[in-house]
Short mmCIF file of C-alpha atoms in Angstrom, two decimals:
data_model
loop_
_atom_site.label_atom_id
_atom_site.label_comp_id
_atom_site.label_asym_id
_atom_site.label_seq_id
_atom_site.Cartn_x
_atom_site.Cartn_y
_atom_site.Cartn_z
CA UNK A 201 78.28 53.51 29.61
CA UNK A 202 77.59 54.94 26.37
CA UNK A 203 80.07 56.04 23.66
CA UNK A 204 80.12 59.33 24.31
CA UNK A 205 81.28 58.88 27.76
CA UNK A 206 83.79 56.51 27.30
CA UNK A 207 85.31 59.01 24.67
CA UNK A 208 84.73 61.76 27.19
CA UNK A 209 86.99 59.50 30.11
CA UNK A 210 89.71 59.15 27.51
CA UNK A 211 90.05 62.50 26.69
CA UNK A 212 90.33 63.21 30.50
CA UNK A 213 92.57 60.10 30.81
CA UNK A 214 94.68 61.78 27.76
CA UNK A 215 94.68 65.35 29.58
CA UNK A 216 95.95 64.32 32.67
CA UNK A 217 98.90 62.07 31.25
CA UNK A 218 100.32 65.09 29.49
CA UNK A 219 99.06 67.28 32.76
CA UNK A 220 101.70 64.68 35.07
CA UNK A 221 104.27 64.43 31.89
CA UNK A 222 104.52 68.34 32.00
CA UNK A 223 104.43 68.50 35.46
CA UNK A 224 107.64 66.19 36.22
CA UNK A 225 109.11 67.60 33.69
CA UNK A 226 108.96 71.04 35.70
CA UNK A 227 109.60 69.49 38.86
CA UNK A 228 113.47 67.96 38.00
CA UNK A 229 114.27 71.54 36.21
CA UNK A 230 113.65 73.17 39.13
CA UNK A 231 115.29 70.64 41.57
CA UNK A 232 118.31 70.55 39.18
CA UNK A 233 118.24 74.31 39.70
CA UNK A 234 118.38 74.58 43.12
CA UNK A 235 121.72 72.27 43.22
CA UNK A 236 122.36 69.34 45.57
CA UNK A 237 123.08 70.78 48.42
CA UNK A 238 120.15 73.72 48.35
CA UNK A 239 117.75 70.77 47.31
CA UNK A 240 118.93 68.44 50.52
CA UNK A 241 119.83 70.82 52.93
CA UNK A 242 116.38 72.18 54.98
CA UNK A 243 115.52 75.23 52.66
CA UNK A 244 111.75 76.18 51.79
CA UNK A 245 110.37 75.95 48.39
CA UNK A 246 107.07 76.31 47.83
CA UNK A 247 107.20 76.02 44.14
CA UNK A 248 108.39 72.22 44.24
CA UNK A 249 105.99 71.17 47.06
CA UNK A 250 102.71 72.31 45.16
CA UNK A 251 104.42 70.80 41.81
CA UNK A 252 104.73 67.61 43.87
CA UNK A 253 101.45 67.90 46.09
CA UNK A 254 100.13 67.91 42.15
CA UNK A 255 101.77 65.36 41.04
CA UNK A 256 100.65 63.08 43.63
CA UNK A 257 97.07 63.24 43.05
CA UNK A 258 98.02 61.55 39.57
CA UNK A 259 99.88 58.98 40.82
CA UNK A 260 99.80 56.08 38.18
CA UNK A 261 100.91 53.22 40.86
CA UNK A 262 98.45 53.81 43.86
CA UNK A 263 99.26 50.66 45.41
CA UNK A 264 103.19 50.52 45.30
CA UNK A 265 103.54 47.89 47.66
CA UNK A 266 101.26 45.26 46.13
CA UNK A 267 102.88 42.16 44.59
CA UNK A 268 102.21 43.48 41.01
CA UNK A 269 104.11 46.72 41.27
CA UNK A 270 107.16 46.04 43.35
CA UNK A 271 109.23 45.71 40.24
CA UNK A 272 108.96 49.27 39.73
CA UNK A 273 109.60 49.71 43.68
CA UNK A 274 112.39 47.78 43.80
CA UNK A 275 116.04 49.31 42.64
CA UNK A 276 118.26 51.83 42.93
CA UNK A 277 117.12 55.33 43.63
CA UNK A 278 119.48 59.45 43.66
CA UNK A 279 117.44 61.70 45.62
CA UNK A 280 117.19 64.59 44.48
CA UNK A 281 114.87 66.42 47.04
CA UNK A 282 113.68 66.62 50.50
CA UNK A 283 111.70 69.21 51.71
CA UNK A 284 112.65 69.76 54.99
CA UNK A 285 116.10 68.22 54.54
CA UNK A 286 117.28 64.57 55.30
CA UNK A 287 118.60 63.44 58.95
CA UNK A 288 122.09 63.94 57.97
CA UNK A 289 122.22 66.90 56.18
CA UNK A 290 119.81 68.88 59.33
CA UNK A 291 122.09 67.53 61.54
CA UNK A 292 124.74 69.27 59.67
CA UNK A 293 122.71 72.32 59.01
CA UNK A 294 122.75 72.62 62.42
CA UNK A 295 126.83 73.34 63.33
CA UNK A 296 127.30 76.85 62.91
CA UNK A 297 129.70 77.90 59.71
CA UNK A 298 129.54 74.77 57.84
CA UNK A 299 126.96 74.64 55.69
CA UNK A 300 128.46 76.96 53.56
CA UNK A 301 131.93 74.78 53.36
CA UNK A 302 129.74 71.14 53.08
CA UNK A 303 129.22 69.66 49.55
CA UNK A 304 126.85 66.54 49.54
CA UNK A 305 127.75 64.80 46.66
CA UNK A 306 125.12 61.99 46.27
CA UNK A 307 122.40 60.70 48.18
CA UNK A 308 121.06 57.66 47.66
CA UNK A 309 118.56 54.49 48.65
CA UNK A 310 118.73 50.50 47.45
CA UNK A 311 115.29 48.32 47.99
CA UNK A 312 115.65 44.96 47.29
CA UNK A 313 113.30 42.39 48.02
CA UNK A 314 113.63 40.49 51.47
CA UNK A 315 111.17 37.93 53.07
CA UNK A 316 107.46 38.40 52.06
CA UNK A 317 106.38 41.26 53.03
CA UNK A 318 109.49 43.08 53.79
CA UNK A 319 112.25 44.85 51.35
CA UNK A 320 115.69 45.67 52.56
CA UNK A 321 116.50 49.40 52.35
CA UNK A 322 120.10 51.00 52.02
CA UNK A 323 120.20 54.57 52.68
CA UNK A 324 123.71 56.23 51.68
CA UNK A 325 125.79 59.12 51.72
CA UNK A 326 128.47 61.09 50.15
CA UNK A 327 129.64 63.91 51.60
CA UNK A 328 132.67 66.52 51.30
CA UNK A 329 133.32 68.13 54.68
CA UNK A 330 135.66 71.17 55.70
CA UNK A 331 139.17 69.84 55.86
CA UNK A 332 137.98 66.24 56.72
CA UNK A 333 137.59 65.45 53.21
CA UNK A 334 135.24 63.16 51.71
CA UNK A 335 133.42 60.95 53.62
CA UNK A 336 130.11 57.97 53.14
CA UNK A 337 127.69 57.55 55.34
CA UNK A 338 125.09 54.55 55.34
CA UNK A 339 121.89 53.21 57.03
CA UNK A 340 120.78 49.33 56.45
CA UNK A 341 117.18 48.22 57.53
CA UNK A 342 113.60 46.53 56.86
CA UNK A 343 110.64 47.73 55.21
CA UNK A 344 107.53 46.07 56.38
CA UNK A 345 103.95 46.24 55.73
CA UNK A 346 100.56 43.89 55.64
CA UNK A 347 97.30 45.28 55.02
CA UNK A 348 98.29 48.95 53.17
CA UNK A 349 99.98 48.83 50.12
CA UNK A 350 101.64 52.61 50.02
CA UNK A 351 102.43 52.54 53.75
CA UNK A 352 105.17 50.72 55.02
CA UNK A 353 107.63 50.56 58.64
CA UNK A 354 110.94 51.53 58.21
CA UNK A 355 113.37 49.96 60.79
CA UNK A 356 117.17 50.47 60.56
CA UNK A 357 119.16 47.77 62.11
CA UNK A 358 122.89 48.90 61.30
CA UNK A 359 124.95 52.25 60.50
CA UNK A 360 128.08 52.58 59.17
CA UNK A 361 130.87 55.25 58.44
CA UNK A 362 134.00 55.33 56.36
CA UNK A 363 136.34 57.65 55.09
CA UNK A 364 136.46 57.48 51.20
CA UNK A 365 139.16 60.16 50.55
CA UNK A 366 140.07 61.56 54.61
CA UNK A 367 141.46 64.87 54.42
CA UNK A 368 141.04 64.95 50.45
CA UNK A 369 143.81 62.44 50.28
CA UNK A 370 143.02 59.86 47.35
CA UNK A 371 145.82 57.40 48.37
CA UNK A 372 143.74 56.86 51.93
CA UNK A 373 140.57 55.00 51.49
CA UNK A 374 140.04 53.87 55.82
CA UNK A 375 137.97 50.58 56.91
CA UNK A 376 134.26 50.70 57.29
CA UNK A 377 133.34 50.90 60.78
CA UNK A 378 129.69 49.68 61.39
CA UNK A 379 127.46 49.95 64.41
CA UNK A 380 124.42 47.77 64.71
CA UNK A 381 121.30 49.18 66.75
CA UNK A 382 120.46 47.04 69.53
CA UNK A 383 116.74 45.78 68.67
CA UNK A 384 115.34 46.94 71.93
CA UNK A 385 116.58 50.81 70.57
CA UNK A 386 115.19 49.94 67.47
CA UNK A 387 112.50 52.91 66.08
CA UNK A 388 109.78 51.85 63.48
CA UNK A 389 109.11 54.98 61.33
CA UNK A 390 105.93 54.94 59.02
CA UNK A 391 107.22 55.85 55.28
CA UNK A 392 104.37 56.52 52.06
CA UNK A 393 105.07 56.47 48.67
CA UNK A 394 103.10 58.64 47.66
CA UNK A 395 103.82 58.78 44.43
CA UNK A 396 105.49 56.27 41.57
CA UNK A 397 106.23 55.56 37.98
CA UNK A 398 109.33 54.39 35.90
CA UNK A 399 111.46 57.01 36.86
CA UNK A 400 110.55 59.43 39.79
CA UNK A 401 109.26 58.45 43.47
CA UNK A 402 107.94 60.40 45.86
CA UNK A 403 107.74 59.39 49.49
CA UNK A 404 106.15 60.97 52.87
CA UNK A 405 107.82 60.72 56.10
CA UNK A 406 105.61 60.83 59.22
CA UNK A 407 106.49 64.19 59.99
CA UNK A 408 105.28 65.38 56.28
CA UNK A 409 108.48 65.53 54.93
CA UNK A 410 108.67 64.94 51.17
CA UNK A 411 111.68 63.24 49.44
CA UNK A 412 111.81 63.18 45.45
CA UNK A 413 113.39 60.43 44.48
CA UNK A 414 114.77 59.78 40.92
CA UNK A 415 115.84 55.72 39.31
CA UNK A 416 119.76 56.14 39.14
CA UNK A 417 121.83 53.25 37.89
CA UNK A 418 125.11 54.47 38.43
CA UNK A 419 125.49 54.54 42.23
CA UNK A 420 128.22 54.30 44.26
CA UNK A 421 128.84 50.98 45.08
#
């Protein structure tokens, strides 16, 4: 390779780290614009998608699954948008006259590392319903993959519920009530990352869905 292509990959290299700077950048302005519950609840925007279709095609971790990169994986994750909504917050679109009154409050996911070639996931909820106050909502299961290392199968094995402040009352905090799925009912999902750095991850569901995720450290334990 002579020198003048090796300065010519650099300079392409250079352009399209400040081409995926700028465009995250644009991406969590607009998602912070939108608000929680317009950036959760199933609501079109073309603008994001095309800002994350972009960013996508210069993902810097191709391979997120690969021994080398699960660091960066691995952690605790807000997120901040989903494209077609999540399965809580469709299933609340859904009831007539209360998506105006519902205010999600946090939505979040926990990956730590399990047996090789698997990382435990923790999908949560916080949510603020219509005289039922505030409630959190959570889904515990398995990540697994072998040969791909962005595609993985999601499994969840337990569910849980439990009223954090019932009927807005802070004095009542009620036991967790958990309900584990049976393995025969069990439901492998496929999941991509399609995209991930230090700070923002993007993932695919199998039905195209996209879900921004961004590193949070102060979640709700």
């Amino acid at each position: 390779m002579s020198f003048q292509s090796i300065e010519v990959e650099k300079q392409n290299t250079i352009g399209d780290e400040a081409t995926r700077l700028a465009l995250k950048t644009e991406l969590l302005q607009r998602v912070e614009a939108l608000g929680t519950n317009h950036a959760l609840f199933p609501s079109p925007a073309p603008p994001i998608d095309q800002i994350v279709q972009q960013l996508e095609s210069l993902n810097p971790i191709p391979r997120p699954l690969s021994p080398n990169h699960l660091p960066s994986l691995l952690g605790d994750w807000q997120l901040v948008y989903a494209s077609k909504g999540t399965v809580v917050t469709r299933s609340l679109a859904s009831i007539p006259n209360m998506w105006g009154g519902i205010q999600i409050k946090q939505v979040w996911q926990s990956l730590v590392t399990g047996e090789p070639g698997k990382i435990n996931a923790s999908n949560g909820a916080l949510i603020d319903l219509p005289l039922l106050g505030e409630w959190q909502l959570q889904a515990d299961g398995t990540w697994k993959w072998r040969d791909s290392e962005q595609i993985a199968k999601v499994t969840f094995s337990t569910f849980s519920i439990r009223a954090t402040k019932p009927f807005s009352l802070e004095s009542w905090n009620l036991p967790e009530l958990k309900i584990p799925v049976l393995e025969f009912l069990r439901k492998e999902a496929l999941w991509t990352t399609s995209y991930l750095d230090a700070e923002i991850r993007i993932g695919r569901g199998a039905t195209g869905n996209l879900f921004v995720f961004r590193r949070d450290r102060q979640l709700v334990n």
